[in-house]
């Protein structure tokens, strides 16, 4: 379910222009609130169910890509990439859907982090305001946020295809 949702989000260009609104050194980077509140609502009003796993505790290594949720069956469009190893991500919405390359992780580690974490843990962008007011809120209050220029699905490399066939 998660991988299918991610593919549909990318194919629809949902992430193009998306701000990295939560960047916390050695912890995570989070994105996926669309700059247009109407587009954001279309996806957030239709979350997908949690993945079923035998083990509630899911370790995550640096570069692990997962949906960011806030409770049961809450995965919609927000994504997170771990910037530090997590011994146990004990939520069902944290099921990994991908892995960033070493080069991508290096880029993510260089994103602007000066605003700190999101409230209530820091002074960064308020996720509810960002969802409701879109890019206008971000650009007025947090002009230094980095963003995704564009996002696309690349065909698997021959080595990856061989790995998936095993």
Short mmCIF file of N, CA and C in Angstrom, two decimals:
data_model
loop_
_atom_site.label_atom_id
_atom_site.label_comp_id
_atom_site.label_asym_id
_atom_site.label_seq_id
_atom_site.Cartn_x
_atom_site.Cartn_y
_atom_site.Cartn_z
N UNK A 1 0.81 -1.19 0.00
CA UNK A 1 0.00 0.00 0.00
C UNK A 1 0.86 1.27 0.00
N UNK A 2 1.86 1.30 0.87
CA UNK A 2 2.70 2.48 0.98
C UNK A 2 3.47 2.77 -0.29
N UNK A 3 4.06 1.73 -0.88
CA UNK A 3 4.83 1.92 -2.10
C UNK A 3 3.91 2.38 -3.24
N UNK A 4 2.73 1.80 -3.32
CA UNK A 4 1.77 2.22 -4.35
C UNK A 4 1.39 3.69 -4.16
N UNK A 5 1.12 4.11 -2.92
CA UNK A 5 0.77 5.51 -2.66
C UNK A 5 1.94 6.42 -3.04
N UNK A 6 3.15 6.04 -2.67
CA UNK A 6 4.33 6.84 -3.02
C UNK A 6 4.46 6.99 -4.53
N UNK A 7 4.29 5.90 -5.26
CA UNK A 7 4.37 5.96 -6.72
C UNK A 7 3.30 6.89 -7.31
N UNK A 8 2.09 6.85 -6.76
CA UNK A 8 1.02 7.72 -7.26
C UNK A 8 1.31 9.19 -6.95
N UNK A 9 1.86 9.45 -5.76
CA UNK A 9 2.22 10.82 -5.41
C UNK A 9 3.30 11.37 -6.35
N UNK A 10 4.30 10.57 -6.62
CA UNK A 10 5.38 10.99 -7.52
C UNK A 10 4.84 11.20 -8.93
N UNK A 11 4.05 10.24 -9.42
CA UNK A 11 3.50 10.33 -10.78
C UNK A 11 2.63 11.57 -10.95
N UNK A 12 1.95 11.99 -9.90
CA UNK A 12 1.08 13.17 -9.97
C UNK A 12 1.85 14.48 -9.78
N UNK A 13 3.16 14.37 -9.54
CA UNK A 13 4.03 15.53 -9.30
C UNK A 13 3.71 16.24 -7.98
N UNK A 14 3.12 15.51 -7.06
CA UNK A 14 2.75 16.07 -5.76
C UNK A 14 3.94 16.69 -5.04
N UNK A 15 5.10 16.03 -5.11
CA UNK A 15 6.27 16.49 -4.35
C UNK A 15 7.04 17.62 -5.04
N UNK A 16 6.77 17.90 -6.29
CA UNK A 16 7.49 18.96 -7.00
C UNK A 16 7.27 20.29 -6.28
N UNK A 17 8.35 20.91 -5.84
CA UNK A 17 8.28 22.16 -5.10
C UNK A 17 8.06 22.00 -3.61
N UNK A 18 7.89 20.78 -3.14
CA UNK A 18 7.61 20.51 -1.73
C UNK A 18 8.77 20.97 -0.84
N UNK A 19 8.43 21.64 0.26
CA UNK A 19 9.43 22.15 1.20
C UNK A 19 9.87 21.05 2.17
N UNK A 20 11.14 21.10 2.53
CA UNK A 20 11.65 20.27 3.63
C UNK A 20 11.40 21.08 4.89
N UNK A 21 10.25 20.87 5.52
CA UNK A 21 9.82 21.72 6.62
C UNK A 21 10.30 21.26 7.98
N UNK A 22 10.86 20.08 8.06
CA UNK A 22 11.37 19.57 9.34
C UNK A 22 12.73 18.93 9.07
N UNK A 23 13.77 19.57 9.53
CA UNK A 23 15.13 19.05 9.35
C UNK A 23 15.80 19.05 10.71
N UNK A 24 16.04 17.86 11.25
CA UNK A 24 16.64 17.72 12.57
C UNK A 24 17.90 16.87 12.43
N UNK A 25 19.05 17.50 12.66
CA UNK A 25 20.35 16.84 12.49
C UNK A 25 20.40 15.48 13.20
N UNK A 26 20.91 14.50 12.51
CA UNK A 26 21.11 13.13 13.02
C UNK A 26 19.81 12.44 13.43
N UNK A 27 18.66 12.99 13.02
CA UNK A 27 17.38 12.38 13.36
C UNK A 27 16.56 12.13 12.09
N UNK A 28 16.00 13.19 11.49
CA UNK A 28 15.19 12.99 10.29
C UNK A 28 15.01 14.26 9.51
N UNK A 29 14.56 14.08 8.29
CA UNK A 29 14.10 15.19 7.45
C UNK A 29 12.69 14.81 7.01
N UNK A 30 11.78 15.78 7.01
CA UNK A 30 10.38 15.51 6.69
C UNK A 30 9.89 16.48 5.62
N UNK A 31 9.06 15.98 4.71
CA UNK A 31 8.49 16.77 3.62
C UNK A 31 7.17 16.14 3.22
N UNK A 32 6.44 16.82 2.32
CA UNK A 32 5.23 16.22 1.79
C UNK A 32 3.95 16.97 2.10
N UNK A 33 4.07 18.24 2.53
CA UNK A 33 2.89 19.08 2.63
C UNK A 33 2.90 19.95 1.38
N UNK A 34 1.92 19.77 0.53
CA UNK A 34 1.88 20.47 -0.76
C UNK A 34 1.69 21.96 -0.55
N UNK A 35 2.28 22.76 -1.43
CA UNK A 35 2.19 24.21 -1.35
C UNK A 35 0.81 24.77 -1.63
N UNK A 36 -0.05 24.00 -2.28
CA UNK A 36 -1.42 24.41 -2.57
C UNK A 36 -2.34 23.68 -1.59
N UNK A 37 -2.97 24.39 -0.66
CA UNK A 37 -3.81 23.74 0.35
C UNK A 37 -4.90 22.83 -0.23
N UNK A 38 -5.45 23.16 -1.40
CA UNK A 38 -6.49 22.31 -1.99
C UNK A 38 -5.93 20.96 -2.43
N UNK A 39 -4.76 20.99 -3.05
CA UNK A 39 -4.12 19.73 -3.46
C UNK A 39 -3.75 18.92 -2.23
N UNK A 40 -3.22 19.59 -1.22
CA UNK A 40 -2.85 18.93 0.02
C UNK A 40 -4.06 18.22 0.63
N UNK A 41 -5.20 18.90 0.66
CA UNK A 41 -6.42 18.32 1.24
C UNK A 41 -6.90 17.08 0.48
N UNK A 42 -6.79 17.11 -0.84
CA UNK A 42 -7.23 15.96 -1.65
C UNK A 42 -6.56 14.68 -1.17
N UNK A 43 -5.26 14.74 -0.90
CA UNK A 43 -4.52 13.54 -0.47
C UNK A 43 -4.73 13.27 1.01
N UNK A 44 -4.71 14.30 1.85
CA UNK A 44 -4.83 14.09 3.29
C UNK A 44 -6.22 13.61 3.69
N UNK A 45 -7.23 13.91 2.89
CA UNK A 45 -8.57 13.45 3.20
C UNK A 45 -8.78 11.97 2.84
N UNK A 46 -7.77 11.36 2.25
CA UNK A 46 -7.86 9.95 1.84
C UNK A 46 -6.61 9.18 2.26
N UNK A 47 -6.38 9.03 3.56
CA UNK A 47 -5.19 8.31 4.01
C UNK A 47 -5.29 6.82 3.69
N UNK A 48 -4.14 6.16 3.75
CA UNK A 48 -4.12 4.71 3.50
C UNK A 48 -3.94 3.97 4.82
N UNK A 49 -4.34 2.73 4.82
CA UNK A 49 -4.24 1.89 6.02
C UNK A 49 -2.79 1.58 6.33
N UNK A 50 -2.53 1.30 7.60
CA UNK A 50 -1.19 0.90 8.02
C UNK A 50 -0.85 -0.47 7.42
N UNK A 51 0.43 -0.68 7.22
CA UNK A 51 0.90 -2.00 6.77
C UNK A 51 0.78 -2.95 7.95
N UNK A 52 0.52 -4.19 7.68
CA UNK A 52 0.48 -5.18 8.75
C UNK A 52 1.86 -5.83 8.84
N UNK A 53 2.40 -5.86 10.04
CA UNK A 53 3.70 -6.48 10.27
C UNK A 53 3.61 -7.35 11.50
N UNK A 54 4.44 -8.37 11.51
CA UNK A 54 4.49 -9.26 12.67
C UNK A 54 5.12 -8.55 13.87
N UNK A 55 6.18 -7.79 13.60
CA UNK A 55 6.94 -7.14 14.65
C UNK A 55 6.59 -5.66 14.69
N UNK A 56 6.04 -5.20 15.80
CA UNK A 56 5.67 -3.80 15.92
C UNK A 56 6.90 -2.89 15.89
N UNK A 57 8.04 -3.40 16.35
CA UNK A 57 9.27 -2.63 16.39
C UNK A 57 10.00 -2.77 15.07
N UNK A 58 10.20 -1.66 14.36
CA UNK A 58 10.85 -1.68 13.05
C UNK A 58 12.12 -0.83 13.11
N UNK A 59 13.30 -1.46 13.18
CA UNK A 59 14.51 -0.66 13.15
C UNK A 59 14.64 0.04 11.80
N UNK A 60 15.23 1.21 11.81
CA UNK A 60 15.41 1.98 10.58
C UNK A 60 16.83 2.53 10.55
N UNK A 61 17.52 2.31 9.46
CA UNK A 61 18.88 2.82 9.32
C UNK A 61 18.87 4.15 8.57
N UNK A 62 20.01 4.83 8.59
CA UNK A 62 20.15 6.09 7.87
C UNK A 62 19.70 5.91 6.43
N UNK A 63 18.87 6.82 5.95
CA UNK A 63 18.39 6.78 4.57
C UNK A 63 17.06 6.08 4.38
N UNK A 64 16.52 5.46 5.42
CA UNK A 64 15.23 4.79 5.31
C UNK A 64 14.13 5.82 5.05
N UNK A 65 13.34 5.58 4.03
CA UNK A 65 12.22 6.44 3.66
C UNK A 65 10.92 5.79 4.13
N UNK A 66 10.10 6.55 4.84
CA UNK A 66 8.82 6.04 5.34
C UNK A 66 7.81 7.17 5.36
N UNK A 67 6.54 6.80 5.40
CA UNK A 67 5.50 7.81 5.58
C UNK A 67 5.57 8.35 7.01
N UNK A 68 5.26 9.61 7.16
CA UNK A 68 5.15 10.22 8.48
C UNK A 68 3.67 10.27 8.80
N UNK A 69 3.28 9.62 9.85
CA UNK A 69 1.88 9.61 10.26
C UNK A 69 1.74 10.13 11.67
N UNK A 70 0.52 10.16 12.14
CA UNK A 70 0.30 10.62 13.51
C UNK A 70 -0.72 9.75 14.24
N UNK A 71 -0.83 8.53 13.84
CA UNK A 71 -1.75 7.61 14.49
C UNK A 71 -2.19 6.53 13.52
N UNK A 72 -3.07 5.69 13.99
CA UNK A 72 -3.55 4.56 13.20
C UNK A 72 -4.12 5.02 11.86
N UNK A 73 -3.69 4.34 10.80
CA UNK A 73 -4.20 4.57 9.44
C UNK A 73 -4.17 6.05 9.04
N UNK A 74 -3.07 6.73 9.35
CA UNK A 74 -2.98 8.17 9.09
C UNK A 74 -2.03 8.53 7.95
N UNK A 75 -1.48 7.55 7.25
CA UNK A 75 -0.52 7.85 6.19
C UNK A 75 -1.24 8.46 4.99
N UNK A 76 -0.75 9.63 4.57
CA UNK A 76 -1.38 10.31 3.44
C UNK A 76 -0.33 10.73 2.42
N UNK A 77 0.48 11.74 2.75
CA UNK A 77 1.45 12.24 1.78
C UNK A 77 2.77 12.68 2.41
N UNK A 78 2.80 12.87 3.72
CA UNK A 78 4.05 13.30 4.34
C UNK A 78 5.03 12.13 4.44
N UNK A 79 6.28 12.46 4.12
CA UNK A 79 7.33 11.45 4.11
C UNK A 79 8.45 11.88 5.05
N UNK A 80 9.21 10.92 5.55
CA UNK A 80 10.39 11.21 6.35
C UNK A 80 11.52 10.30 5.90
N UNK A 81 12.73 10.83 6.02
CA UNK A 81 13.94 10.05 5.77
C UNK A 81 14.77 10.13 7.04
N UNK A 82 15.14 8.98 7.56
CA UNK A 82 15.94 8.95 8.78
C UNK A 82 17.35 9.40 8.47
N UNK A 83 17.88 10.32 9.27
CA UNK A 83 19.26 10.78 9.15
C UNK A 83 20.15 10.17 10.22
N UNK A 84 19.56 9.37 11.08
CA UNK A 84 20.29 8.64 12.12
C UNK A 84 19.64 7.28 12.28
N UNK A 85 20.41 6.29 12.70
CA UNK A 85 19.85 4.96 12.91
C UNK A 85 18.86 4.98 14.06
N UNK A 86 17.73 4.30 13.86
CA UNK A 86 16.68 4.20 14.87
C UNK A 86 16.57 2.74 15.28
N UNK A 87 16.80 2.46 16.57
CA UNK A 87 16.73 1.09 17.03
C UNK A 87 15.34 0.51 16.90
N UNK A 88 14.34 1.34 17.16
CA UNK A 88 12.97 0.85 17.10
C UNK A 88 12.03 1.98 16.76
N UNK A 89 11.44 1.89 15.59
CA UNK A 89 10.38 2.83 15.21
C UNK A 89 9.09 2.07 15.50
N UNK A 90 8.51 2.31 16.66
CA UNK A 90 7.41 1.47 17.13
C UNK A 90 6.03 1.98 16.71
N UNK A 91 5.94 2.39 15.46
CA UNK A 91 4.62 2.76 14.94
C UNK A 91 4.37 2.04 13.63
N UNK A 92 3.15 1.75 13.35
CA UNK A 92 2.78 1.01 12.14
C UNK A 92 2.91 1.85 10.87
N UNK A 93 2.80 3.17 11.00
CA UNK A 93 2.89 4.01 9.81
C UNK A 93 4.34 4.21 9.40
N UNK A 94 5.29 3.81 10.24
CA UNK A 94 6.70 3.97 9.92
C UNK A 94 7.27 2.86 9.06
N UNK A 95 6.43 2.03 8.47
CA UNK A 95 6.90 0.95 7.62
C UNK A 95 7.71 1.51 6.45
N UNK A 96 8.96 1.08 6.30
CA UNK A 96 9.79 1.60 5.21
C UNK A 96 9.19 1.35 3.83
N UNK A 97 9.35 2.35 2.95
CA UNK A 97 8.89 2.22 1.57
C UNK A 97 10.04 2.44 0.59
N UNK A 98 11.22 2.74 1.11
CA UNK A 98 12.36 2.96 0.23
C UNK A 98 13.60 3.27 1.01
N UNK A 99 14.68 3.45 0.27
CA UNK A 99 15.99 3.74 0.87
C UNK A 99 16.71 4.76 0.01
N UNK A 100 17.16 5.84 0.62
CA UNK A 100 17.90 6.88 -0.09
C UNK A 100 19.33 6.40 -0.33
N UNK A 101 19.89 6.80 -1.46
CA UNK A 101 21.28 6.48 -1.76
C UNK A 101 22.19 7.28 -0.82
N UNK A 102 23.44 6.87 -0.75
CA UNK A 102 24.42 7.58 0.07
C UNK A 102 24.52 9.04 -0.37
N UNK A 103 24.54 9.27 -1.68
CA UNK A 103 24.62 10.63 -2.21
C UNK A 103 23.40 11.46 -1.80
N UNK A 104 22.22 10.87 -1.86
CA UNK A 104 21.00 11.57 -1.46
C UNK A 104 21.03 11.89 0.02
N UNK A 105 21.49 10.96 0.85
CA UNK A 105 21.58 11.21 2.29
C UNK A 105 22.52 12.38 2.55
N UNK A 106 23.63 12.45 1.83
CA UNK A 106 24.56 13.57 2.01
C UNK A 106 23.88 14.90 1.67
N UNK A 107 23.08 14.91 0.63
CA UNK A 107 22.34 16.12 0.28
C UNK A 107 21.34 16.47 1.37
N UNK A 108 20.61 15.47 1.85
CA UNK A 108 19.62 15.72 2.91
C UNK A 108 20.28 16.24 4.19
N UNK A 109 21.48 15.75 4.49
CA UNK A 109 22.19 16.21 5.68
C UNK A 109 22.67 17.66 5.55
N UNK A 110 22.68 18.18 4.33
CA UNK A 110 23.14 19.55 4.12
C UNK A 110 21.99 20.55 4.02
N UNK A 111 20.75 20.11 4.18
CA UNK A 111 19.60 21.02 4.09
C UNK A 111 19.63 22.03 5.23
N UNK A 112 19.00 23.17 4.99
CA UNK A 112 18.94 24.22 6.01
C UNK A 112 18.17 23.71 7.23
N UNK A 113 18.81 23.82 8.40
CA UNK A 113 18.19 23.33 9.64
C UNK A 113 18.06 24.43 10.69
N UNK A 114 18.28 25.67 10.29
CA UNK A 114 18.30 26.79 11.22
C UNK A 114 17.00 27.09 11.94
N UNK A 115 15.87 26.64 11.40
CA UNK A 115 14.59 26.91 12.07
C UNK A 115 14.31 25.91 13.19
N UNK A 116 15.05 24.82 13.23
CA UNK A 116 14.84 23.82 14.27
C UNK A 116 13.65 22.92 13.96
N UNK A 117 13.30 22.11 14.91
CA UNK A 117 12.20 21.16 14.76
C UNK A 117 10.87 21.90 14.71
N UNK A 118 9.83 21.19 14.31
CA UNK A 118 8.49 21.77 14.29
C UNK A 118 7.94 21.84 15.72
N UNK A 119 6.96 22.74 15.95
CA UNK A 119 6.34 22.82 17.28
C UNK A 119 5.67 21.48 17.63
N UNK A 120 5.66 21.05 18.83
CA UNK A 120 6.05 21.77 20.05
C UNK A 120 7.52 21.57 20.43
N UNK A 121 8.31 20.91 19.59
CA UNK A 121 9.70 20.60 19.93
C UNK A 121 10.67 21.70 19.51
N UNK A 122 10.24 22.62 18.67
CA UNK A 122 11.13 23.66 18.17
C UNK A 122 10.37 24.84 17.61
N UNK A 123 11.10 25.70 16.91
CA UNK A 123 10.54 26.94 16.37
C UNK A 123 10.29 26.88 14.86
N UNK A 124 10.37 25.70 14.28
CA UNK A 124 10.19 25.56 12.84
C UNK A 124 8.74 25.72 12.42
N UNK A 125 8.45 25.48 11.15
CA UNK A 125 7.10 25.66 10.63
C UNK A 125 6.06 24.81 11.35
N UNK A 126 4.90 25.39 11.57
CA UNK A 126 3.77 24.67 12.13
C UNK A 126 3.12 23.87 11.00
N UNK A 127 3.06 22.56 11.15
CA UNK A 127 2.55 21.71 10.08
C UNK A 127 1.10 22.01 9.73
N UNK A 128 0.28 22.30 10.71
CA UNK A 128 -1.13 22.62 10.44
C UNK A 128 -1.24 23.90 9.62
N UNK A 129 -0.48 24.92 10.00
CA UNK A 129 -0.50 26.19 9.24
C UNK A 129 0.02 25.98 7.82
N UNK A 130 1.07 25.18 7.70
CA UNK A 130 1.64 24.90 6.38
C UNK A 130 0.60 24.20 5.50
N UNK A 131 -0.14 23.27 6.08
CA UNK A 131 -1.18 22.56 5.31
C UNK A 131 -2.33 23.49 4.95
N UNK A 132 -2.70 24.38 5.86
CA UNK A 132 -3.84 25.28 5.63
C UNK A 132 -3.51 26.46 4.74
N UNK A 133 -2.30 27.02 4.88
CA UNK A 133 -1.94 28.25 4.17
C UNK A 133 -0.91 28.05 3.06
N UNK A 134 -0.35 26.85 2.98
CA UNK A 134 0.55 26.51 1.88
C UNK A 134 1.84 27.31 1.83
N UNK A 135 2.32 27.48 0.59
CA UNK A 135 3.59 28.15 0.37
C UNK A 135 3.60 29.59 0.86
N UNK A 136 2.46 30.26 0.87
CA UNK A 136 2.42 31.66 1.33
C UNK A 136 2.93 31.75 2.77
N UNK A 137 2.48 30.84 3.62
CA UNK A 137 2.94 30.79 5.02
C UNK A 137 4.43 30.50 5.09
N UNK A 138 4.86 29.50 4.35
CA UNK A 138 6.27 29.10 4.39
C UNK A 138 7.18 30.21 3.89
N UNK A 139 6.84 30.81 2.78
CA UNK A 139 7.71 31.82 2.19
C UNK A 139 7.76 33.11 3.01
N UNK A 140 6.66 33.45 3.67
CA UNK A 140 6.65 34.65 4.50
C UNK A 140 7.42 34.46 5.80
N UNK A 141 7.28 33.29 6.41
CA UNK A 141 7.84 33.05 7.74
C UNK A 141 9.12 32.22 7.77
N UNK A 142 9.36 31.43 6.73
CA UNK A 142 10.50 30.51 6.71
C UNK A 142 11.13 30.51 5.31
N UNK A 143 11.63 31.66 4.88
CA UNK A 143 12.10 31.79 3.49
C UNK A 143 13.33 30.95 3.14
N UNK A 144 14.03 30.42 4.13
CA UNK A 144 15.25 29.67 3.85
C UNK A 144 15.03 28.15 3.73
N UNK A 145 13.78 27.71 3.83
CA UNK A 145 13.51 26.27 3.68
C UNK A 145 13.94 25.80 2.29
N UNK A 146 14.63 24.67 2.26
CA UNK A 146 14.98 24.05 0.99
C UNK A 146 13.75 23.32 0.45
N UNK A 147 13.77 23.00 -0.83
CA UNK A 147 12.61 22.32 -1.44
C UNK A 147 13.07 21.32 -2.51
N UNK A 148 12.16 20.47 -2.89
CA UNK A 148 12.38 19.50 -3.97
C UNK A 148 12.06 20.22 -5.28
N UNK A 149 13.01 20.22 -6.19
CA UNK A 149 12.76 20.85 -7.49
C UNK A 149 11.77 20.00 -8.28
N UNK A 150 12.07 18.73 -8.42
CA UNK A 150 11.15 17.80 -9.08
C UNK A 150 11.45 16.39 -8.59
N UNK A 151 10.50 15.52 -8.76
CA UNK A 151 10.62 14.16 -8.28
C UNK A 151 10.10 13.23 -9.37
N UNK A 152 10.84 12.16 -9.65
CA UNK A 152 10.38 11.22 -10.66
C UNK A 152 10.80 9.80 -10.30
N UNK A 153 10.15 8.87 -10.93
CA UNK A 153 10.46 7.45 -10.73
C UNK A 153 11.43 7.03 -11.82
N UNK A 154 12.56 6.49 -11.40
CA UNK A 154 13.58 6.01 -12.34
C UNK A 154 13.42 4.50 -12.51
N UNK A 155 13.68 4.00 -13.72
CA UNK A 155 13.66 2.55 -13.90
C UNK A 155 14.76 1.91 -13.07
N UNK A 156 14.52 0.69 -12.64
CA UNK A 156 15.51 -0.03 -11.84
C UNK A 156 16.76 -0.29 -12.66
N UNK A 157 17.90 -0.23 -11.98
CA UNK A 157 19.17 -0.56 -12.64
C UNK A 157 19.25 -2.06 -12.82
N UNK A 158 20.08 -2.55 -13.73
CA UNK A 158 20.21 -4.00 -13.91
C UNK A 158 20.58 -4.72 -12.60
N UNK A 159 21.46 -4.11 -11.81
CA UNK A 159 21.85 -4.75 -10.54
C UNK A 159 20.65 -4.87 -9.61
N UNK A 160 19.83 -3.84 -9.54
CA UNK A 160 18.65 -3.87 -8.68
C UNK A 160 17.64 -4.88 -9.21
N UNK A 161 17.47 -4.95 -10.52
CA UNK A 161 16.55 -5.92 -11.10
C UNK A 161 16.98 -7.34 -10.75
N UNK A 162 18.30 -7.63 -10.82
CA UNK A 162 18.80 -8.96 -10.46
C UNK A 162 18.52 -9.24 -8.99
N UNK A 163 18.74 -8.23 -8.13
CA UNK A 163 18.51 -8.39 -6.71
C UNK A 163 17.03 -8.71 -6.44
N UNK A 164 16.12 -8.01 -7.12
CA UNK A 164 14.69 -8.21 -6.92
C UNK A 164 14.22 -9.56 -7.44
N UNK A 165 14.96 -10.14 -8.36
CA UNK A 165 14.57 -11.44 -8.92
C UNK A 165 14.98 -12.59 -8.01
N UNK A 166 15.88 -12.35 -7.08
CA UNK A 166 16.37 -13.42 -6.18
C UNK A 166 15.33 -13.78 -5.15
#
